[in-house]
Short mmCIF file of C-alpha atoms in Angstrom, two decimals:
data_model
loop_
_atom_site.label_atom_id
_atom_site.label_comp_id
_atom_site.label_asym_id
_atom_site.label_seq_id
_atom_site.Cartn_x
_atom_site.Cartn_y
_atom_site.Cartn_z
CA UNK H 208 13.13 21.91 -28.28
CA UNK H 209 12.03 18.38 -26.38
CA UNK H 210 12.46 14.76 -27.32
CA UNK H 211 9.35 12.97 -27.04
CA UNK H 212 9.97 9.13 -27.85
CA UNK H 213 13.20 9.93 -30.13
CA UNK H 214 12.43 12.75 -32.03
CA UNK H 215 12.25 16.33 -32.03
CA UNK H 216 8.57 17.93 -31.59
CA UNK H 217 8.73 21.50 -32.33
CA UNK H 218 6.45 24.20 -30.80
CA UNK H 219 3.28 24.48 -33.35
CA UNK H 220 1.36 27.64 -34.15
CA UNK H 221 -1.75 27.60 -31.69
CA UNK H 222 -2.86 30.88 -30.96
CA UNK H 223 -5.48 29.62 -28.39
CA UNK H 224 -2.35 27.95 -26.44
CA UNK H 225 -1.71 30.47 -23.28
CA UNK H 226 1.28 28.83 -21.88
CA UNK H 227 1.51 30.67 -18.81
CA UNK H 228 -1.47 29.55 -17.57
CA UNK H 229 0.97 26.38 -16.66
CA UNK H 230 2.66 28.69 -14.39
CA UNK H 231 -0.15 30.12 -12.72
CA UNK H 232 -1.38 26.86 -11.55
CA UNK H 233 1.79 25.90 -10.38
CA UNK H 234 2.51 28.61 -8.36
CA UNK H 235 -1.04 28.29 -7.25
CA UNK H 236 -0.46 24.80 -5.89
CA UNK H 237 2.87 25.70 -4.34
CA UNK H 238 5.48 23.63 -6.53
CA UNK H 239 8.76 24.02 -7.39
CA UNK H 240 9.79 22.88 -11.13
CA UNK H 241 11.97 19.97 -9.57
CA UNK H 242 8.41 19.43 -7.50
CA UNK H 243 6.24 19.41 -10.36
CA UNK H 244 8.14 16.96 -12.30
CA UNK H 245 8.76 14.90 -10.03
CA UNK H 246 4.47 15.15 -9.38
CA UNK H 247 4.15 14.42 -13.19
CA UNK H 248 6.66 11.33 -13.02
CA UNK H 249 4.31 9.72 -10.53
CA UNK H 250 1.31 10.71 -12.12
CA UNK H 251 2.57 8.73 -15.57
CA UNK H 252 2.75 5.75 -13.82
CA UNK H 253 -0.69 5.65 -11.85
CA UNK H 254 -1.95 6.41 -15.57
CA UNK H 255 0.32 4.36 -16.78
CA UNK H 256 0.83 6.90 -19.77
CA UNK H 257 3.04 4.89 -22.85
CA UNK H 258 5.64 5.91 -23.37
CA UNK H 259 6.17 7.01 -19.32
CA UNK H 260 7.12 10.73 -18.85
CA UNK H 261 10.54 11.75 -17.77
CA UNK H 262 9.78 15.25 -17.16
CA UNK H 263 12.42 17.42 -15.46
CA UNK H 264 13.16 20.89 -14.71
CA UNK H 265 13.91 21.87 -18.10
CA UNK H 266 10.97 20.01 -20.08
CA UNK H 267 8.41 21.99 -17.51
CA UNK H 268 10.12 25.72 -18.18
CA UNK H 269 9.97 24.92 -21.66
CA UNK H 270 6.06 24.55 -21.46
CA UNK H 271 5.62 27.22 -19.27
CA UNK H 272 7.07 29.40 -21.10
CA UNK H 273 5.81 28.44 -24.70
CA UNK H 274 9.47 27.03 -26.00
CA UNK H 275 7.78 23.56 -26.34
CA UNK H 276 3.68 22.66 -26.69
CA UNK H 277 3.11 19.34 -24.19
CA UNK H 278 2.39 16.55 -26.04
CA UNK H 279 -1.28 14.80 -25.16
CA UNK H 280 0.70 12.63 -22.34
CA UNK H 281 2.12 15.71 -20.77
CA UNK H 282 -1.83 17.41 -20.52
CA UNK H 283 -3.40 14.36 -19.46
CA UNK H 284 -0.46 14.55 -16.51
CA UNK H 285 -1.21 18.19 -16.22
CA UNK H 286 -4.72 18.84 -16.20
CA UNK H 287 -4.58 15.18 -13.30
CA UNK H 288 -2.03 17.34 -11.22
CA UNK H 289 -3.60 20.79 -10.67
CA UNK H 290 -7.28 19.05 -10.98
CA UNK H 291 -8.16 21.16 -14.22
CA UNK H 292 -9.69 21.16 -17.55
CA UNK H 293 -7.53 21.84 -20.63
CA UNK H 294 -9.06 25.30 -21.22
CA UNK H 295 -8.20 25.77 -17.48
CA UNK H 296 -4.35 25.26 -17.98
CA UNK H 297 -4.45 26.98 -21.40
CA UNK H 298 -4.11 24.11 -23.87
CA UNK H 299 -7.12 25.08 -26.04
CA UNK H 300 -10.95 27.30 -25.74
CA UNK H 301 -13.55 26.03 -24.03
CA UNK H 302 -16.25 24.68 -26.75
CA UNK H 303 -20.30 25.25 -27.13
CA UNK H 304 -20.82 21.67 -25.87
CA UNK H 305 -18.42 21.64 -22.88
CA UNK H 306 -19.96 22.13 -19.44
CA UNK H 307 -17.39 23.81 -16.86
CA UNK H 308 -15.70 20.52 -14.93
CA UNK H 309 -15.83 19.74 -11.52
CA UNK H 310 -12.75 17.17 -11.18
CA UNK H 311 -12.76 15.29 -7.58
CA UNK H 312 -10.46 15.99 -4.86
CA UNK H 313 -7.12 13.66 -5.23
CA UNK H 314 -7.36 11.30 -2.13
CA UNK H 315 -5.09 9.05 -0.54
CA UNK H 316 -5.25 5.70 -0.56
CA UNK H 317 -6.84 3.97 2.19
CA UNK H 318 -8.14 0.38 3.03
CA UNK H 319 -11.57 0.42 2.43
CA UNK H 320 -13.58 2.15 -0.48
CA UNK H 321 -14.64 5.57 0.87
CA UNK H 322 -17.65 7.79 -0.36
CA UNK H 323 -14.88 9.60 -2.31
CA UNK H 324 -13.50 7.17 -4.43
CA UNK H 325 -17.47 5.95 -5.28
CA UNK H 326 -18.20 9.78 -6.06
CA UNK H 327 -15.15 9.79 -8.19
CA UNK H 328 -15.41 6.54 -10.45
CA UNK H 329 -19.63 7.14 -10.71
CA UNK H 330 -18.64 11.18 -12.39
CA UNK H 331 -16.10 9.08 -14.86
CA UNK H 332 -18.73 6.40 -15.46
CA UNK H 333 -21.19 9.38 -16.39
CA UNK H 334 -19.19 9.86 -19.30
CA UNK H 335 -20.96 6.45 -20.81
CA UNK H 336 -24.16 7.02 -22.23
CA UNK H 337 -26.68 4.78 -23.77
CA UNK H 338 -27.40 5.20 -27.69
CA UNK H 339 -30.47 2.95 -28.45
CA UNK H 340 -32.04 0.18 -26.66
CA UNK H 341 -29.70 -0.53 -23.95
CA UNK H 342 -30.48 -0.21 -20.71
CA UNK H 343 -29.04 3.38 -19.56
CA UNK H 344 -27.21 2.27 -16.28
CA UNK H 345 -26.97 -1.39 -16.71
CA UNK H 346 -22.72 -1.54 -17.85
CA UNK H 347 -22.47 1.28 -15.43
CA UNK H 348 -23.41 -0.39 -12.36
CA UNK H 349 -21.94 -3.51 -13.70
CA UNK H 350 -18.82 -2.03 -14.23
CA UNK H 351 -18.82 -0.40 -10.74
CA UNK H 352 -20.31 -3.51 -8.96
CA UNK H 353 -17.27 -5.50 -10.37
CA UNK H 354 -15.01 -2.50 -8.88
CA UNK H 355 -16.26 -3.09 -5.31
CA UNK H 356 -15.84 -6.48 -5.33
CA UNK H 357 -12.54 -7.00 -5.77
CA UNK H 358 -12.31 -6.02 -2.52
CA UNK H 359 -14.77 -8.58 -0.93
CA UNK H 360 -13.74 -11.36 -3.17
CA UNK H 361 -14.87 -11.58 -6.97
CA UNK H 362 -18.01 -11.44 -8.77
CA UNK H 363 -20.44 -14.19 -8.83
CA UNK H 364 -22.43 -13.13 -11.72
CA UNK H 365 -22.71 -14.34 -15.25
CA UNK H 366 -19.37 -13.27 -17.33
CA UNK H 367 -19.64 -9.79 -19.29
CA UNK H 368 -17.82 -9.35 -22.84
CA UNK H 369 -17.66 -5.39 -23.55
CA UNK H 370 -16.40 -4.24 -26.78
CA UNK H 371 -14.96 -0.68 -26.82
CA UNK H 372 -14.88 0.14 -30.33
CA UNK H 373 -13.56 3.40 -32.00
CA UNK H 374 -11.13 5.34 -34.70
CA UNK H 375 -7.45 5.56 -34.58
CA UNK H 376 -6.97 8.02 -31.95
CA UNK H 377 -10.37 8.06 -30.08
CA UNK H 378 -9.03 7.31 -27.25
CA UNK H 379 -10.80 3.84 -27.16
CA UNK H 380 -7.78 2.14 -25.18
CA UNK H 381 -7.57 4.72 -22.49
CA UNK H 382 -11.17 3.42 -21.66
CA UNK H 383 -11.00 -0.22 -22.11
CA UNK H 384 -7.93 0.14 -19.52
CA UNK H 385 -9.52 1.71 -17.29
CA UNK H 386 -12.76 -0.29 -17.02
CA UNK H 387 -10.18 -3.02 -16.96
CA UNK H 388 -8.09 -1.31 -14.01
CA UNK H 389 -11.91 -0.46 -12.31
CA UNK H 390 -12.93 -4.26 -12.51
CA UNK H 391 -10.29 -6.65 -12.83
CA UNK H 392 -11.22 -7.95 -16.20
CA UNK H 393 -8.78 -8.39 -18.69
CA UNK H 394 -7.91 -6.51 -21.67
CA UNK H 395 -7.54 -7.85 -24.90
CA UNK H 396 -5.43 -5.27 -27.06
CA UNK H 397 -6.27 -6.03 -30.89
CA UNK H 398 -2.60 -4.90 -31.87
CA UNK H 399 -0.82 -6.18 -28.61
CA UNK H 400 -2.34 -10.02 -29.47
CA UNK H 401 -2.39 -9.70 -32.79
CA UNK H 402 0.69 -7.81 -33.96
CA UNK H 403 3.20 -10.21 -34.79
CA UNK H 404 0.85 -12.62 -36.57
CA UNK H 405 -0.17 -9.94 -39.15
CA UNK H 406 2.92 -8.47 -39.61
CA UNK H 407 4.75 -11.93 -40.30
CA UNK H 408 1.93 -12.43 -42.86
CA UNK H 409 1.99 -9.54 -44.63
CA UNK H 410 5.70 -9.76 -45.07
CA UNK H 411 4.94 -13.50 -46.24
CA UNK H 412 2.97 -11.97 -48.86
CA UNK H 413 5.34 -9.05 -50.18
CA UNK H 414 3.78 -6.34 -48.18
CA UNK H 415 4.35 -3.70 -45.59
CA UNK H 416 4.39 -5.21 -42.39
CA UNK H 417 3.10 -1.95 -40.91
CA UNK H 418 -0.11 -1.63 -43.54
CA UNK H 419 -3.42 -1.08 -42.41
CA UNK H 420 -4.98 0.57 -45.14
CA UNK H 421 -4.33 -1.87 -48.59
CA UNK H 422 -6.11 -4.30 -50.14
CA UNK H 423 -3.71 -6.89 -49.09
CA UNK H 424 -3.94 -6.38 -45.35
CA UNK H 425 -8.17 -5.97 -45.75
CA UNK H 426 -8.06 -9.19 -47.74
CA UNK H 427 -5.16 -11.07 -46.15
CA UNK H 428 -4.39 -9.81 -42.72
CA UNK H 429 -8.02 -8.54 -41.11
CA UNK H 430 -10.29 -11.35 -40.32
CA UNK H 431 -7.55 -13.53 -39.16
CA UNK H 432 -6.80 -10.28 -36.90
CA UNK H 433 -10.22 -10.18 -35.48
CA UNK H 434 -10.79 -13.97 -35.48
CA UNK H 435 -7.52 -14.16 -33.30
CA UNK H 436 -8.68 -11.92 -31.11
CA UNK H 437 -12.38 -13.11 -30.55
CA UNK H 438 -11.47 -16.63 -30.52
CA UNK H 439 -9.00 -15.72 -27.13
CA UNK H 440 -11.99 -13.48 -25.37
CA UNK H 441 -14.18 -16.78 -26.21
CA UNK H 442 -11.92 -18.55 -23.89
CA UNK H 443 -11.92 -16.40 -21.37
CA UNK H 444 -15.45 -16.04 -21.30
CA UNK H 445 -16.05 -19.87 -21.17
CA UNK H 446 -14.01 -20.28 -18.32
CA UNK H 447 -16.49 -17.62 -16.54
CA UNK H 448 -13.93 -14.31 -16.96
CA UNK H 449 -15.25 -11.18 -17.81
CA UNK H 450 -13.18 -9.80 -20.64
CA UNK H 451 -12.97 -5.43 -22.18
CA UNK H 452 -11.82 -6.10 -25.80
CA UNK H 453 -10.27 -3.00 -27.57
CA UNK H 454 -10.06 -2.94 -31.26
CA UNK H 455 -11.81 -0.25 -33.90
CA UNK H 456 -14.77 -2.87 -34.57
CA UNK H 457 -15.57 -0.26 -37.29
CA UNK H 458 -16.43 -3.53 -39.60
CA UNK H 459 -18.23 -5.55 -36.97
CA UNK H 460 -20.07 -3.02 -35.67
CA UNK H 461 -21.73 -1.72 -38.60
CA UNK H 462 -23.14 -5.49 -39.41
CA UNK H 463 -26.35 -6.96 -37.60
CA UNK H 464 -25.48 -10.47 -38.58
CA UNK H 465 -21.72 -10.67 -37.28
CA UNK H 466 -23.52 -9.09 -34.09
CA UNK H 467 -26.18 -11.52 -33.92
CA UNK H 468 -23.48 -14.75 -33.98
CA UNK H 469 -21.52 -13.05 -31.55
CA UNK H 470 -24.73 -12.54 -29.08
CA UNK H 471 -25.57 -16.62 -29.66
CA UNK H 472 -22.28 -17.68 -29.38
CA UNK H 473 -21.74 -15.88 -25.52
CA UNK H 474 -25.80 -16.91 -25.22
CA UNK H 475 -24.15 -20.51 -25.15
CA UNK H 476 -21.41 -19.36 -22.73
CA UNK H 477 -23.87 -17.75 -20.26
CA UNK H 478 -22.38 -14.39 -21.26
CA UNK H 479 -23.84 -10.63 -21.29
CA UNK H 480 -22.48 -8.18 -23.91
CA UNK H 481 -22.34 -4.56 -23.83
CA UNK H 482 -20.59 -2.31 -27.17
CA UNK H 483 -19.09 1.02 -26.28
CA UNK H 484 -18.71 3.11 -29.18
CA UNK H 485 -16.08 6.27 -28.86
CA UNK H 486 -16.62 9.30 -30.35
CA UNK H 487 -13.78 11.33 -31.18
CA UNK H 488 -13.40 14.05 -33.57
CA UNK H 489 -10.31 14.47 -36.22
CA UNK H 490 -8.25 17.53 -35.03
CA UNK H 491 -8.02 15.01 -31.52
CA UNK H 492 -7.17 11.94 -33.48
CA UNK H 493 -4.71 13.09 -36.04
CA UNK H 494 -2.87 14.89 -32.59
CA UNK H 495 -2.97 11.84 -30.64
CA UNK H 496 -1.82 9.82 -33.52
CA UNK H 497 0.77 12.24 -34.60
CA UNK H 498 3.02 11.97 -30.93
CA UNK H 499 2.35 8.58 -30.29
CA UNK H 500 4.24 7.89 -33.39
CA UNK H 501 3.10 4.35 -34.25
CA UNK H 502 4.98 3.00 -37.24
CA UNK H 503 1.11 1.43 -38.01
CA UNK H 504 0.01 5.12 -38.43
CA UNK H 505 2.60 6.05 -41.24
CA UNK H 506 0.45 6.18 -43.75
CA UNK H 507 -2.57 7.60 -41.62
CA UNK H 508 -0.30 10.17 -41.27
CA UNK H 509 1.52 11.07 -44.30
CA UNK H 510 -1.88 10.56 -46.34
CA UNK H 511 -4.06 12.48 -44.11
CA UNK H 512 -6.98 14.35 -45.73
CA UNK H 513 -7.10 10.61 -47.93
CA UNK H 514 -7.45 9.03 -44.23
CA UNK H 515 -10.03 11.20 -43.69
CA UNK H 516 -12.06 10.57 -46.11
CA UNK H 517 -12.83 7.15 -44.82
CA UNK H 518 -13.71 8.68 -41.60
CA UNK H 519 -17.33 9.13 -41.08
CA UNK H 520 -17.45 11.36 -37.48
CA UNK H 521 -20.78 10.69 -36.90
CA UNK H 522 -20.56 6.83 -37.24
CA UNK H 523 -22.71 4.85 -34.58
CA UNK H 524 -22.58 0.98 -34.36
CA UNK H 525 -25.84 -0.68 -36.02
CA UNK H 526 -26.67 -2.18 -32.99
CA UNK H 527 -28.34 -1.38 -29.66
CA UNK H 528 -24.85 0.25 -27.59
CA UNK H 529 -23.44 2.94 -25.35
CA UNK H 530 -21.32 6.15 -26.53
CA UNK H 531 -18.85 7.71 -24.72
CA UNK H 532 -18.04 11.57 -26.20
CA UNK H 533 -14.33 11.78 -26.25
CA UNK H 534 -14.07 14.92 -28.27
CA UNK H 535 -10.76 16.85 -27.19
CA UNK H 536 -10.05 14.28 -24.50
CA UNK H 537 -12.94 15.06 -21.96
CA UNK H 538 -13.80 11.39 -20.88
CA UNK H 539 -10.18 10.72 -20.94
CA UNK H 540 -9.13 13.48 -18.69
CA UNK H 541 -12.39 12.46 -16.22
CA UNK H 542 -11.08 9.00 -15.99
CA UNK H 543 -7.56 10.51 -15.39
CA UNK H 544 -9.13 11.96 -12.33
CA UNK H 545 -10.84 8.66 -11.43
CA UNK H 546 -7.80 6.60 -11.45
CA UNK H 547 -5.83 9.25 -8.76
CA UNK H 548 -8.61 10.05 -6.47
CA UNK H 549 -8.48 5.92 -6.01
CA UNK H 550 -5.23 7.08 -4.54
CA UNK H 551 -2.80 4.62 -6.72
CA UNK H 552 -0.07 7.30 -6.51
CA UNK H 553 -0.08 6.53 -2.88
CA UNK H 554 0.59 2.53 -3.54
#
């Protein structure tokens, strides 16, 4: 059995989990089990995986040879160190909608930007797609414009707000970072900036500092959340900084008007928008919820199928936006790929 953040995760009854496929690939790559973890250890921090893996000798034999299913960190790490998909390494099938994966070749880090590392961040950037009127490459190039420049010395252009918006467990943080690690732009975390405020106010009130689900927190707790956090990316963006914003936006995106004051008030600023809307579906959520082990997602958790019912999967922001099709971790595992054929493990 393996301790993942404090407690005990037991193997779990997946009979499309072929655990030696783990094995194959590493004996296909050459690695030892002291290599390998040591591989994984490096690849945690160039993804900067939370909480960071300590994987060791015994942690990899116990995947390998089905005592212990990797958590979502330890796939991510695995499918970024042999370059493969999830149905590659054994984790689950291969579904309808999923085209076979081409991940690019890890690279080292050099100087100057190389035809590789382009290739690489444009096949992750494929992953956004436009769902109504938006322009279908505009945040694209924008995004990878901003990329290059760091290198030659900022970005003279107009400031750009984008709002990645998703469930619980879509896996709309792992984007907003790394659009924020592609550009420079800063991330504004909903919980990270807000935390502490709500939780001192719901206490103040006679509540559960960790609700996110009652009346009292909906009421009480939500729009000074959100107001908190626009109110700081209106700074930034009036002092000419581009700013990724990562929140669920499950309220503001389903309403024109709060849309239309947010487009005047960066129309004052000089300031472009652009909404990402991740699409995730449940089984993915409730796993990615369930090991990160949140004390937020308590209740998510131990009132599931009730959680669910307030879960519409095929929700899409009201608005002109893009969409990026997380389903089973497939944009986060391209960006994975992304971030090391940059060559940050070589930093």
């Amino acid at each position: 059995m393996e301790t993942i953040g404090g407690n005990d995760v037991a193997p779990m009854e997946r009979p499309e989990w072929k655990h030696s496929k783990l094995r194959e690939h590493r004996d296909a790559h050459g690695l030892t089990l002291e290599q390998a973890g040591e591989a994984l250890r490096q690849i945690s921090e160039v993804l900067k995986l939370r909480p960071p893996l300590h994987s060791n000798l015994q942690s990899i034999f116990n995947h390998e040879t089905g005592k212990s299913y990797p958590d979502p960190r330890y796939q991510r790490a695995y499918c970024a160190l042999y370059r493969a998909t999830p149905w590659d390494l054994g984790f689950r099938h291969r579904l309808p909608h999923e085209e076979e994966s081409r991940f690019p070749k890890v690279t080292p880090q050099h100087v100057t930007v190389t035809g590789a590392h382009v290739q690489a961040v444009e096949s992750a950037l494929l992953q956004i797609e436009a769902a109504g009127e938006v322009d279908h490459h505009s945040l694209r190039h924008r995004i990878l414009d901003a990329w290059r420049r760091r290198h030659t010395g900022g970005d003279p252009h107009r400031p750009h707000m984008v709002l990645v918006g998703g469930y619980a467990g879509s896996g709309k943080s792992e984007l907003a970072g790394f659009i924020s690690y592609l550009t420079g732009w800063p991330r504004l975390d909903k919980d990270s900036l807000t935390r502490p405020l709500v939780e001192a106010l719901l206490i103040a009130h006679g509540g559960d500092p960790h609700d996110r689900h009652s009346p009292l927190y909906l009421e009480k707790g939500r729009e000074a959340e959100y107001q908190c956090l626009m109110e700081t990316a209106y700074d930034n963006i009036k002092a000419g900084i581009s700013t990724v914003l990562d929140a669920p936006f499950l309220r503001e995106f389903s309403d024109p008007a709060w849309m239309q004051r947010l487009a005047d008030r960066c129309r004052a600023f000089g300031a472009e928008i652009s909404l990402i809307w991740v699409r995730c579906d449940p089984v993915s959520m409730k796993e990615y919820i369930t090991f990160r082990s949140a004390a937020r997602d308590a209740w998510k958790l131990a009132n599931w199928d009730e959680y669910l019912m307030g879960i519409d999967e095929n929700f899409a922001p009201k608005v002109p936006h893009f969409v990026v099709d997380n389903r089973l971790g497939s944009a986060v595992s391209q960006t994975d790929q992304a971030k090391l054929a940059l060559g940050r493990m070589y930093a």
